[in-house]
Short mmCIF file of C-alpha atoms in Angstrom, two decimals:
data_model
loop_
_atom_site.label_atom_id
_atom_site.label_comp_id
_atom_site.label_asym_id
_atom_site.label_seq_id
_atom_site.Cartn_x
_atom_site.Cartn_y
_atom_site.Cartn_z
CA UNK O 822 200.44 -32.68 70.55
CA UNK O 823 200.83 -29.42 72.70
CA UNK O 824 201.59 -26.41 71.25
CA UNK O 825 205.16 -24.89 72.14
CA UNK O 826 205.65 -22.42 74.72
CA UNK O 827 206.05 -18.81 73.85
CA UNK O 828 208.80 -17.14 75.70
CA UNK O 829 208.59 -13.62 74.82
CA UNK O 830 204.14 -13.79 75.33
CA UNK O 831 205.14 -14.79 79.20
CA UNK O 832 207.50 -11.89 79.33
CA UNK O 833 204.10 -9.79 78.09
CA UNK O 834 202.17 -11.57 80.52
CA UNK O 835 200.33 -13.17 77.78
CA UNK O 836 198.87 -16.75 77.23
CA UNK O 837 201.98 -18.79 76.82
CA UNK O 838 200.95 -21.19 74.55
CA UNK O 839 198.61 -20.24 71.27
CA UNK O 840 195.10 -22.01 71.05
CA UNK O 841 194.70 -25.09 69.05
CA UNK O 842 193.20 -24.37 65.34
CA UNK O 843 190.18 -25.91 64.25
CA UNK O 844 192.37 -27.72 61.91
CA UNK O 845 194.84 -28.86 64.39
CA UNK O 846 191.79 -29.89 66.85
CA UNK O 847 190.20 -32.31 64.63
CA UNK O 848 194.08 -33.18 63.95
CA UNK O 849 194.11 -34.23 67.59
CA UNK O 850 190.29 -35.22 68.33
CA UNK O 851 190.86 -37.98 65.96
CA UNK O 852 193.56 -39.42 67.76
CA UNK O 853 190.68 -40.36 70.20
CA UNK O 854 190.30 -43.93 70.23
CA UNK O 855 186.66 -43.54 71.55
CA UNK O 856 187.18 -45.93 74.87
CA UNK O 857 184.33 -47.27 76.04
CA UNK O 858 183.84 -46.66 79.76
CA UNK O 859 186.52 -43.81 78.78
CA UNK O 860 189.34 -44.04 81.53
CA UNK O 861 190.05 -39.93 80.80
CA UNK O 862 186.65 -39.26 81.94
CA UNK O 863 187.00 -41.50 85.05
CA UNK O 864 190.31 -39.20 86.62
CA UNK O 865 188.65 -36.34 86.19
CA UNK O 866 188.18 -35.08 89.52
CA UNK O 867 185.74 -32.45 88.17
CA UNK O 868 183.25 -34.32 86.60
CA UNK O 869 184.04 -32.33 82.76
CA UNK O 870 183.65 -35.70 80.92
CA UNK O 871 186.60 -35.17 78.30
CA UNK O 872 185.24 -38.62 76.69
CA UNK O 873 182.20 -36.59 75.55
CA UNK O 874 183.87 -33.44 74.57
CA UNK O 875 186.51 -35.07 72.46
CA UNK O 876 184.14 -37.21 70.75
CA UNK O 877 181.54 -34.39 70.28
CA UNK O 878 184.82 -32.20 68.31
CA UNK O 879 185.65 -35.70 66.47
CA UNK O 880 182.28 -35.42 65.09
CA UNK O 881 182.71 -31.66 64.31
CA UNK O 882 180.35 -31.03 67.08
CA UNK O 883 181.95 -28.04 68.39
CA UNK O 884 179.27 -26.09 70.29
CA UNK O 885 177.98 -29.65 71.39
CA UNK O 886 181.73 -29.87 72.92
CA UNK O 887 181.51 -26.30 74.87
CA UNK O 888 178.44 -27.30 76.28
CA UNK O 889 179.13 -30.53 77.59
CA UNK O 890 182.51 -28.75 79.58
CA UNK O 891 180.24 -25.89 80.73
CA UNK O 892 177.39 -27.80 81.77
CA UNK O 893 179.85 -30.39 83.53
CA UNK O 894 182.41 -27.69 85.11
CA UNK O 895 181.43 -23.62 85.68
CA UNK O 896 184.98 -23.37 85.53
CA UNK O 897 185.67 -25.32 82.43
CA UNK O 898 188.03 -22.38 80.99
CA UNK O 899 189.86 -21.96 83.96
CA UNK O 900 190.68 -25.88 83.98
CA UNK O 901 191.44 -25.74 80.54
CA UNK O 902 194.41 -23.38 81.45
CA UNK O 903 195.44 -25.07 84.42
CA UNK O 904 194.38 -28.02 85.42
CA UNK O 905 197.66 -30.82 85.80
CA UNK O 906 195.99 -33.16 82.80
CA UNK O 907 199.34 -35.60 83.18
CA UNK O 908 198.32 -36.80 86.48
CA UNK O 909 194.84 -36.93 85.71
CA UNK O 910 193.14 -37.17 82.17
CA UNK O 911 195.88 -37.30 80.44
CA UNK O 912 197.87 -40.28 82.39
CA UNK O 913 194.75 -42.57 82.06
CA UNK O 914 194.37 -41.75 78.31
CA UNK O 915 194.23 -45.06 76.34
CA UNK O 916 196.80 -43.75 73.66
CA UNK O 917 199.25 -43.31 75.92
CA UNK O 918 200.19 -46.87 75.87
CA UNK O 919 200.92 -45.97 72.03
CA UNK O 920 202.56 -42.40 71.84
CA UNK O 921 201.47 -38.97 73.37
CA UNK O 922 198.54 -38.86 74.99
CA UNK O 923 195.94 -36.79 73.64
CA UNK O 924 196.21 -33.13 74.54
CA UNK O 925 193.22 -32.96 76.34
CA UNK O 926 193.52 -29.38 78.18
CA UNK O 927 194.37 -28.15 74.47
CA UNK O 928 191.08 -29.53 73.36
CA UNK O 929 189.28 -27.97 76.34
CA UNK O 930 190.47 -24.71 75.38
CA UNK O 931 189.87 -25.17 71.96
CA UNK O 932 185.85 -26.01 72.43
CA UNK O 933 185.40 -23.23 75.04
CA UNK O 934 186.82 -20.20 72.91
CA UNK O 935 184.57 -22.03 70.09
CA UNK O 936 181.86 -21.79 72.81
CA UNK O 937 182.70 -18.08 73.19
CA UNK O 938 183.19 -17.05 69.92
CA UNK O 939 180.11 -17.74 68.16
CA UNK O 940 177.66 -18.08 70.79
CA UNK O 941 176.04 -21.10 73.27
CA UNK O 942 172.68 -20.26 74.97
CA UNK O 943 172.91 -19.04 78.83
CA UNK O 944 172.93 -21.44 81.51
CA UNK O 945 169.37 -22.07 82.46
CA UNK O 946 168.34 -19.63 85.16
CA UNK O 947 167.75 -21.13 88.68
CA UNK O 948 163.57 -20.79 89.83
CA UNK O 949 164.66 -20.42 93.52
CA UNK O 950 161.84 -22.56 94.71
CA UNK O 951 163.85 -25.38 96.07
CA UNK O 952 165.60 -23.06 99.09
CA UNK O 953 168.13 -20.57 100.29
CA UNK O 954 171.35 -22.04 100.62
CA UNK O 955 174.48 -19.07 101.72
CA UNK O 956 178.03 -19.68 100.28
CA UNK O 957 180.95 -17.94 101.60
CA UNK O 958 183.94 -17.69 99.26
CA UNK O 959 183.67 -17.72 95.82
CA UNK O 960 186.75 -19.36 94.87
CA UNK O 961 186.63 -22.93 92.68
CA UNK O 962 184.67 -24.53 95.22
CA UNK O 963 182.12 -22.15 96.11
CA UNK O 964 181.80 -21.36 92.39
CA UNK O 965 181.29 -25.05 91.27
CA UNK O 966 178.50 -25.53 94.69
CA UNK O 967 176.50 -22.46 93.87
CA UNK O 968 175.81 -23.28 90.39
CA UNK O 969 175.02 -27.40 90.92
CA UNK O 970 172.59 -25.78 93.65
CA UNK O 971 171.23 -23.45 91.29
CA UNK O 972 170.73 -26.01 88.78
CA UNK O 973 168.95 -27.81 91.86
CA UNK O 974 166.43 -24.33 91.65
CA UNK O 975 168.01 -23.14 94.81
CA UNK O 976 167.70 -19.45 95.59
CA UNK O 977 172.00 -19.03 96.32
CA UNK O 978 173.93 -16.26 97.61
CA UNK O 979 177.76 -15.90 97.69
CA UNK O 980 179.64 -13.89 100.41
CA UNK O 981 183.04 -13.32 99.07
CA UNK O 982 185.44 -10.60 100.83
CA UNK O 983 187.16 -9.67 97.76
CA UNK O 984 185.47 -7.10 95.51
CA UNK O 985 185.72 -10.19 92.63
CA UNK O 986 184.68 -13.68 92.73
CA UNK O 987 187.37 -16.27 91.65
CA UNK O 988 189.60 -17.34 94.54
CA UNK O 989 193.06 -18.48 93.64
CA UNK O 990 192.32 -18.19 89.49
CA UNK O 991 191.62 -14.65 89.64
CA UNK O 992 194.27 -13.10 92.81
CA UNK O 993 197.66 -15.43 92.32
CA UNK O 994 197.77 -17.41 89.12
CA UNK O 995 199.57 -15.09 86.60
CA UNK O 996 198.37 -14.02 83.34
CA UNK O 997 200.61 -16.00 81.36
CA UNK O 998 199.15 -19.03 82.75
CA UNK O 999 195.56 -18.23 82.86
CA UNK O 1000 194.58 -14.63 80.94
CA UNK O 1001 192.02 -12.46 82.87
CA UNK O 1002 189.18 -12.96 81.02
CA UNK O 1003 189.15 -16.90 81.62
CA UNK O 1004 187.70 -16.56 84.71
CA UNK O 1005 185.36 -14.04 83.92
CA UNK O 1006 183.89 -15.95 81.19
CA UNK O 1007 183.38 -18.30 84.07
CA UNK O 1008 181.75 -16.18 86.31
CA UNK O 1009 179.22 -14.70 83.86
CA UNK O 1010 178.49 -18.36 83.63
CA UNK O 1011 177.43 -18.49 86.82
CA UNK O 1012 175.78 -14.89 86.77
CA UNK O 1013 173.10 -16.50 84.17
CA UNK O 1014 172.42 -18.65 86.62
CA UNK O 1015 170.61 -16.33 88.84
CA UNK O 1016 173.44 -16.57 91.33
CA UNK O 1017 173.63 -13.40 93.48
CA UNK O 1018 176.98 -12.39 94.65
CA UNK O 1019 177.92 -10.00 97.58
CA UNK O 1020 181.32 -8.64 97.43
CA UNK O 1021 183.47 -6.96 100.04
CA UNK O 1022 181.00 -9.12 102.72
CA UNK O 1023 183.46 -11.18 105.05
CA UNK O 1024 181.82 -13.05 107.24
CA UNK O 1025 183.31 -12.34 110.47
CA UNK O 1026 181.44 -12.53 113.60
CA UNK O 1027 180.83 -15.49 115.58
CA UNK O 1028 177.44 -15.34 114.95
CA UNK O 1029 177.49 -14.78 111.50
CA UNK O 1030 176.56 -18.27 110.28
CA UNK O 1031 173.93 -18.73 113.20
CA UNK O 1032 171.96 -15.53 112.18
CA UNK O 1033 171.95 -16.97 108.57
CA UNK O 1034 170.79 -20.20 109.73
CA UNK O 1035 167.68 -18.57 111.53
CA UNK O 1036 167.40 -15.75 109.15
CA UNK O 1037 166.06 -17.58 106.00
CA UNK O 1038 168.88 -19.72 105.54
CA UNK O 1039 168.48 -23.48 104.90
CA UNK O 1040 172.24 -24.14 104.74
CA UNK O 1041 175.69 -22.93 104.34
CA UNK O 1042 178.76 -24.12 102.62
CA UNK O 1043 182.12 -22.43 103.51
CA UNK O 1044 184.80 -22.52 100.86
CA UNK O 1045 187.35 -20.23 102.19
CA UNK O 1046 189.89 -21.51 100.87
CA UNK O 1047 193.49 -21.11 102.20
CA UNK O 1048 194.51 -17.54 102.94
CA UNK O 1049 197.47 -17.09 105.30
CA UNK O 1050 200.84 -18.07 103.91
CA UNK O 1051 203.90 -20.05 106.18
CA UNK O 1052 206.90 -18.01 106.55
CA UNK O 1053 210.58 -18.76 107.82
CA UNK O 1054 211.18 -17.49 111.43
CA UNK O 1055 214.34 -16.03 109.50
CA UNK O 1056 213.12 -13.96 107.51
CA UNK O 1057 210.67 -12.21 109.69
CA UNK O 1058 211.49 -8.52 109.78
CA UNK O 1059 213.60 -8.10 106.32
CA UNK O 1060 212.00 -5.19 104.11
CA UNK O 1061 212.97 -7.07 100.88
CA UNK O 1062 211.22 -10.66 102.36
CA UNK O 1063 207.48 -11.24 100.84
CA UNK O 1064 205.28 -14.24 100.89
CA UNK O 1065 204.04 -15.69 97.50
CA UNK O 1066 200.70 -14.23 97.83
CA UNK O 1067 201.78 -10.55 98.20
CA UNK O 1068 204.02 -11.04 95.23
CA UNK O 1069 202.11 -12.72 92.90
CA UNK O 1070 199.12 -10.09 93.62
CA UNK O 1071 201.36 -7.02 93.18
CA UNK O 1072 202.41 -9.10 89.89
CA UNK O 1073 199.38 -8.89 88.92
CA UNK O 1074 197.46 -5.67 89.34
CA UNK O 1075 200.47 -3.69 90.41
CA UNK O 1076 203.11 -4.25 88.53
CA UNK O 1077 204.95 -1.14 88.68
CA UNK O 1078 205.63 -1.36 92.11
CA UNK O 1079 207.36 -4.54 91.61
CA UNK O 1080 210.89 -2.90 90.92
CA UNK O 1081 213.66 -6.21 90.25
CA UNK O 1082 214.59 -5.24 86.95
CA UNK O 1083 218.41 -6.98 86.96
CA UNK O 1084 218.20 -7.73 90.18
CA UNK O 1085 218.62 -11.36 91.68
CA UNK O 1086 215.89 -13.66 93.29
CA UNK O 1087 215.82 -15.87 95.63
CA UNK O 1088 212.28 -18.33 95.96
CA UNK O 1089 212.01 -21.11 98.63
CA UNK O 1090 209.56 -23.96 97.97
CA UNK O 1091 209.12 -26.74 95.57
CA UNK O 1092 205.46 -26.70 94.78
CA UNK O 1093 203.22 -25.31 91.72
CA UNK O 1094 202.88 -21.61 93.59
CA UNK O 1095 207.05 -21.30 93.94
CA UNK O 1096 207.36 -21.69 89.80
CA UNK O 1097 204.90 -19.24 89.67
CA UNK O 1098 206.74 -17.24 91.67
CA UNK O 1099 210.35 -18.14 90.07
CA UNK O 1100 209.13 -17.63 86.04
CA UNK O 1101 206.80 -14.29 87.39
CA UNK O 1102 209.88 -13.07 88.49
CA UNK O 1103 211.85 -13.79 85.52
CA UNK O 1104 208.93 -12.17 83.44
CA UNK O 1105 209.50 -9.11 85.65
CA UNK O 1106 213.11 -8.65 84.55
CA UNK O 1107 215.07 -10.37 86.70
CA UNK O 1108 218.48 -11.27 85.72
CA UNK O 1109 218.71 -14.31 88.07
CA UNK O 1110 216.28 -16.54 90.01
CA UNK O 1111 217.07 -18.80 92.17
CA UNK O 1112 214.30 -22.10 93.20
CA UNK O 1113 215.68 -23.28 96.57
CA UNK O 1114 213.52 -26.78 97.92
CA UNK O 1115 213.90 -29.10 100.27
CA UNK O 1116 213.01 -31.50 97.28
CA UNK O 1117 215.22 -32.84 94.42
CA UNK O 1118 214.28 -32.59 90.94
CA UNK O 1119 212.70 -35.43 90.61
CA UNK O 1120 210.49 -34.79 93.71
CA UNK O 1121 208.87 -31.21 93.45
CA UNK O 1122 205.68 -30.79 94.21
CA UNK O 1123 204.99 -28.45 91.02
CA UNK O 1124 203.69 -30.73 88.04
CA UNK O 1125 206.13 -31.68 85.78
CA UNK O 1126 205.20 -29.19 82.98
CA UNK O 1127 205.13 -26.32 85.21
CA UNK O 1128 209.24 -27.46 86.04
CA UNK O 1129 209.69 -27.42 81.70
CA UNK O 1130 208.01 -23.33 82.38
CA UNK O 1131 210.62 -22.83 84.74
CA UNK O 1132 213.70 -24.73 82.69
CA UNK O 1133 212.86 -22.68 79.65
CA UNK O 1134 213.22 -20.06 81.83
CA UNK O 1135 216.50 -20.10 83.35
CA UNK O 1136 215.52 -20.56 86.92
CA UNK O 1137 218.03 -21.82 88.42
CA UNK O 1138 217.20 -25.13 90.44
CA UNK O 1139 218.96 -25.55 94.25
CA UNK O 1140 217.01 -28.67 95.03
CA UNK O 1141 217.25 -30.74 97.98
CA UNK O 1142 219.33 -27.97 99.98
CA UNK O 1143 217.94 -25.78 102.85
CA UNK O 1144 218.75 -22.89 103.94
CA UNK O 1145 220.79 -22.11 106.97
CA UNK O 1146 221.96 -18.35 107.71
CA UNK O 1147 220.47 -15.17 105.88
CA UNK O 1148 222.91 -12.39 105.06
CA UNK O 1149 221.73 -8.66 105.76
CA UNK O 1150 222.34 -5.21 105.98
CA UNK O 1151 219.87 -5.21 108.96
CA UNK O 1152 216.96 -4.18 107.34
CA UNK O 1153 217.04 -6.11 103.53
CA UNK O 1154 218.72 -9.68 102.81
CA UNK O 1155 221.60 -9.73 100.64
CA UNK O 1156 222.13 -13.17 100.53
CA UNK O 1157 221.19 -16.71 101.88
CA UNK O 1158 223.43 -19.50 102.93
CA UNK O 1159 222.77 -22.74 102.91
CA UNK O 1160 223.74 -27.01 102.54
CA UNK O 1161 222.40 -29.84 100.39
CA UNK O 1162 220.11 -32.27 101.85
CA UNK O 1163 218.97 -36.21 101.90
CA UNK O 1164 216.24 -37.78 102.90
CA UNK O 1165 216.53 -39.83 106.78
CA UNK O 1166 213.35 -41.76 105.50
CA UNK O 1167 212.91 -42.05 101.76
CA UNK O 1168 209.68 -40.58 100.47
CA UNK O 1169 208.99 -38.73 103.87
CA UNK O 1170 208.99 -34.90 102.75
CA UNK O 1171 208.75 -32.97 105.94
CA UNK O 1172 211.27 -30.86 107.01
CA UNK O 1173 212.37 -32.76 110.20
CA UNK O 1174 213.05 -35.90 108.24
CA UNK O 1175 216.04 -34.41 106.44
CA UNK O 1176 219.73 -34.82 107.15
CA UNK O 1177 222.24 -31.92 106.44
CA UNK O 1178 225.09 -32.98 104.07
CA UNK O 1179 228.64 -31.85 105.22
CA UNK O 1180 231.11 -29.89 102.57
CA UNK O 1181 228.23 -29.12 100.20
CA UNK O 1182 227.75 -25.59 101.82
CA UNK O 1183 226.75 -22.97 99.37
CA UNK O 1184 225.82 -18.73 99.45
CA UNK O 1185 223.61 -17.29 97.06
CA UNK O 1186 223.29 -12.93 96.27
CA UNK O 1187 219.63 -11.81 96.76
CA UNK O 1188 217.93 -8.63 96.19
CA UNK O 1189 214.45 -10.13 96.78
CA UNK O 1190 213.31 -13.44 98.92
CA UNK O 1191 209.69 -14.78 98.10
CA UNK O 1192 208.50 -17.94 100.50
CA UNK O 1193 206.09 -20.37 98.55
CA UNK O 1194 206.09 -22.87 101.60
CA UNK O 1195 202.74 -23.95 101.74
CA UNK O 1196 199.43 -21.94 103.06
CA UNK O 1197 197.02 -22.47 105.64
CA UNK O 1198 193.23 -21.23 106.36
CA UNK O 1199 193.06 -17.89 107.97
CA UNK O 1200 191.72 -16.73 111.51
CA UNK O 1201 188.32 -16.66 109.07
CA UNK O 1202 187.31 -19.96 110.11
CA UNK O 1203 188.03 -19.79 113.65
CA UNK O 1204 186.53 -16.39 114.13
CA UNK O 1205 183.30 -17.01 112.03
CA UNK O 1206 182.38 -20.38 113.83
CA UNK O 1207 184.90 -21.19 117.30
CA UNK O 1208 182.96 -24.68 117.68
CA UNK O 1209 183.88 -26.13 114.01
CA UNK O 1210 186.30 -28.78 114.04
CA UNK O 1211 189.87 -28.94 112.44
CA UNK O 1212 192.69 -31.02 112.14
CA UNK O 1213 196.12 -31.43 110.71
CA UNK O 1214 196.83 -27.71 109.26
CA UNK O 1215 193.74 -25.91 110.47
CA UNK O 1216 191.44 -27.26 107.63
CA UNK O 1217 187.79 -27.98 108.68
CA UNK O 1218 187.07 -31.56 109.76
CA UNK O 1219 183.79 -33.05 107.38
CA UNK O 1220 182.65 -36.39 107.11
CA UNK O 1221 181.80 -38.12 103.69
CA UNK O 1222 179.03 -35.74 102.69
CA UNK O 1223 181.04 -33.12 103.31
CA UNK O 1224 178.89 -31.80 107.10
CA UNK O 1225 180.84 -30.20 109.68
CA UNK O 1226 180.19 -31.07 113.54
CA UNK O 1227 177.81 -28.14 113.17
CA UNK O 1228 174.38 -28.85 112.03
CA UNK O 1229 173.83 -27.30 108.91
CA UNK O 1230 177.02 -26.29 108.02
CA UNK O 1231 179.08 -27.63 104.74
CA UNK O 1232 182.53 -27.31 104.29
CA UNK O 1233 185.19 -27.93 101.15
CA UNK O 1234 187.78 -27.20 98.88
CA UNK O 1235 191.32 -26.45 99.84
CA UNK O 1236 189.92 -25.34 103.29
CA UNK O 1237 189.02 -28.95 103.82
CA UNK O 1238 191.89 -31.07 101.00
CA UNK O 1239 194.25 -28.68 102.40
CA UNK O 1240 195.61 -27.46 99.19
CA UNK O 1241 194.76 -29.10 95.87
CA UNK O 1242 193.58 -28.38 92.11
CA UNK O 1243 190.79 -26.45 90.62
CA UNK O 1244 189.22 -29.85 88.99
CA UNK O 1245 189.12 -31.49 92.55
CA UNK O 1246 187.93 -28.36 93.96
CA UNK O 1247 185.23 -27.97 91.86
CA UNK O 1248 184.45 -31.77 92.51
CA UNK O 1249 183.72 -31.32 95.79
CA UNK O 1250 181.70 -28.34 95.48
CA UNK O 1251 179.63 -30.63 92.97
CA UNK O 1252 179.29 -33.28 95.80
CA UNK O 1253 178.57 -30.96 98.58
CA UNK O 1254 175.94 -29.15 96.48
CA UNK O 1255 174.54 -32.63 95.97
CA UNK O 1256 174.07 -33.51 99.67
CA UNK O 1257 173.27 -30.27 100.41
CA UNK O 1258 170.08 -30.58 98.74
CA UNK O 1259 169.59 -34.18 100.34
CA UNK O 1260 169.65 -32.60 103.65
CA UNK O 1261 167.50 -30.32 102.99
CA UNK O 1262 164.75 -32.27 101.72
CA UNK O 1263 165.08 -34.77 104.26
CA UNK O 1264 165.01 -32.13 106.88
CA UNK O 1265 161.44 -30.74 105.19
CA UNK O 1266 160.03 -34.40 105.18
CA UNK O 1267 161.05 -35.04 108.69
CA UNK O 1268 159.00 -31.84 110.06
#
């Protein structure tokens, strides 16, 4: 069973929802009905095996459990936190077909702080004899490649432009959602792993990747991420106008600067990164937020629990409308108008594919517009290799193992999905460490 949100800990920016006991983990461990071939292990993009771990608590095998997640997942904490278990682990779950599933995440959480609390031995430390492999970003995916390589006894190096490793997790998810020291448990982690980290180090120049190549190098993975935000043509210009990214971060580690106390908000988008948004607002002091999506209820992009956050908050839902005209005293909004929506082609979600519905005109106050419409890779990728390949959105065009057109040169994560969770993120830096290392052997035995 999952344990009820706390209202007033969000408004602290504090874990929402209290850990499991040990009590009420073996409570909900022995719900497990021990499938063979377990299904919750199959959807887990990650690899995490929640079969094991459950079974390892059901036996009162607690360290046991926070091994298996760490060993499986360097970011086992952070998924704990946030990973969407109801369309993964959680929707294959055997008791389902009974009652609630199990509360997998809950379980997660429950073995990691056990984990932390009394002590597992360091990840083994990586003997750097197998080769030099560079990484550049250290969000989910880079994370998740550097340590299966270092497991591999690759000598690995992360270039991250941030001063801190931890990608989305760390800058944008609020701490209500996923406290600060998650993902630092996470990175010492991968510290013990004899991972070395450069910070502040973008990779810029053209021949960045090309000097590492013939400069001791034996490959690179680039896990970027995404990093420039969409934005309404509309809204360009308006003082009071912010993208999701700038908000969240100023949310974050500058709080005081983020003055809406009483004041009303207005968020466009649908997806997980627009309730963020909406309930960080509200947690801020808003008196009124507004969640304005192309979308209807039923079809937001944000996972179903993270709509509950938002309900329980009072954000106020203007699905399926867009909006048409922005109200201004030339330099700030004061309002947005717009008109409900339908679909031209049902289960087609793209802006162009929606038809305007006449007489349901509305106007909304705003004080404060955030856009959560969707991100996109940065000039990064462009600027630190002109000859890789893209398609759709920008993202960097691999082929099953995860090579670019560039010889070499590895790509994944949301720079290559285009925007998806941690778990698969950390999946495919798990793959692309894998065939990393088969390139690179078969590269030695070729010579």
């Amino acid at each position: 069973m999952k344990n009820p949100i706390k209202t007033t800990n969000i408004a602290q920016f504090q874990s929402m929802c209290e850990p499991l006991t040990l009590e009420a983990a073996i409570k909900e461990s022995n719900r497990c009905l021990l499938c063979h071939d377990a299904p919750c292990s199959a959807e887990c993009p990650a690899g995490t095996d929640p079969g094991k771990f459950i079974r390892q608590i059901k036996f009162y095998n607690y360290k046991g459990a926070a091994r298996t997640i760490r060993r499986n997942n360097i970011l086992g904490s952070v998924c704990a936190f946030v990973c969407p278990v109801e369309k993964l682990c959680e929707k294959a779950c055997s008791v389902k077909a009974l009652e609630e599933p199990v509360n997998i995440n809950g379980l997660q959480r429950f073995a990691v702080e056990y984990g932390k609390r009394f002590g597992i031995e360091a990840l083994p430390k990586s003997r750097k004899t197998s080769g030099n492999v560079a990484v550049i970003g250290c969000g989910p995916a880079g994370m998740s490649c550097a340590s299966e390589l270092a497991k591999m006894d690759y000598a690995v190096t992360i270039f991250e432009r941030e001063n801190s490793g931890g990608g989305v997790p760390r800058w944008n998810i609020p701490e209500f959602r996923l406290p600060g020291d998650t993902i630092a448990y996470d990175m010492e982690n991968l510290l013990s792993q004899g991972v070395a980290f450069k910070y502040e180090s973008a990779v810029k120049s053209e021949d960045a990747i090309e000097k590492m190549l013939l400069n001791g190098y034996d490959a690179v993975f680039i896990s970027t991420g995404l990093t420039e935000p969409y934005r309404l043509n509309m809204l360009d210009h308006y003082e009071n106008a912010m993208d999701y990214i700038t908000f969240l971060r100023r949310v974050k580690f500058d709080r005081k600067s983020i003055d809406i106390s009483g004041k009303t908000i207005a968020v466009i988008g649908g997806g997980s990164v627009a309730v963020d948004a909406a309930v960080s607002a509200k947690a801020c002091g808003a008196k009124k937020v507004y969640l304005v999506s192309l979308e209807h209820l039923d079809e937001l992009p944000a996972d179903k629990e993270e709509v509950r956050l938002a309900q329980i908050m009072n954000i106020i839902f203007k699905a399926g409308s867009q909006i048409t005209e922005v109200l201004s005293d030339e330099k700030n909004i004061t309002g947005l108008k717009g008109i409900e929506t339908e679909w031209i082609e049902p289960g087609r979600f793209t802006p162009d594919n929606i038809r305007q519905i006449a007489g349901t005109e509305f106007s909304i106050n705003a004080d404060m517009v955030i856009q959560a419409i969707g991100t996109k890779p940065g000039r990064e990728i462009i600027n630190i290799k002109p000859q890789l390949q893209t398609n759709g959105k920008g993202v960097i065009s691999v082929n099953e193992k995860f090579e670019t057109n560039e010889t070499g040169i590895f790509a994944g994560g949301d720079v290559v999905n285009g925007g998806a969770t941690v778990a698969q993120a950390v999946g495919e830096g798990k793959k692309s460490a894998r065939f990393i290392d088969e390139y690179i052997k078969n590269r030695r035995n070729s010579k």
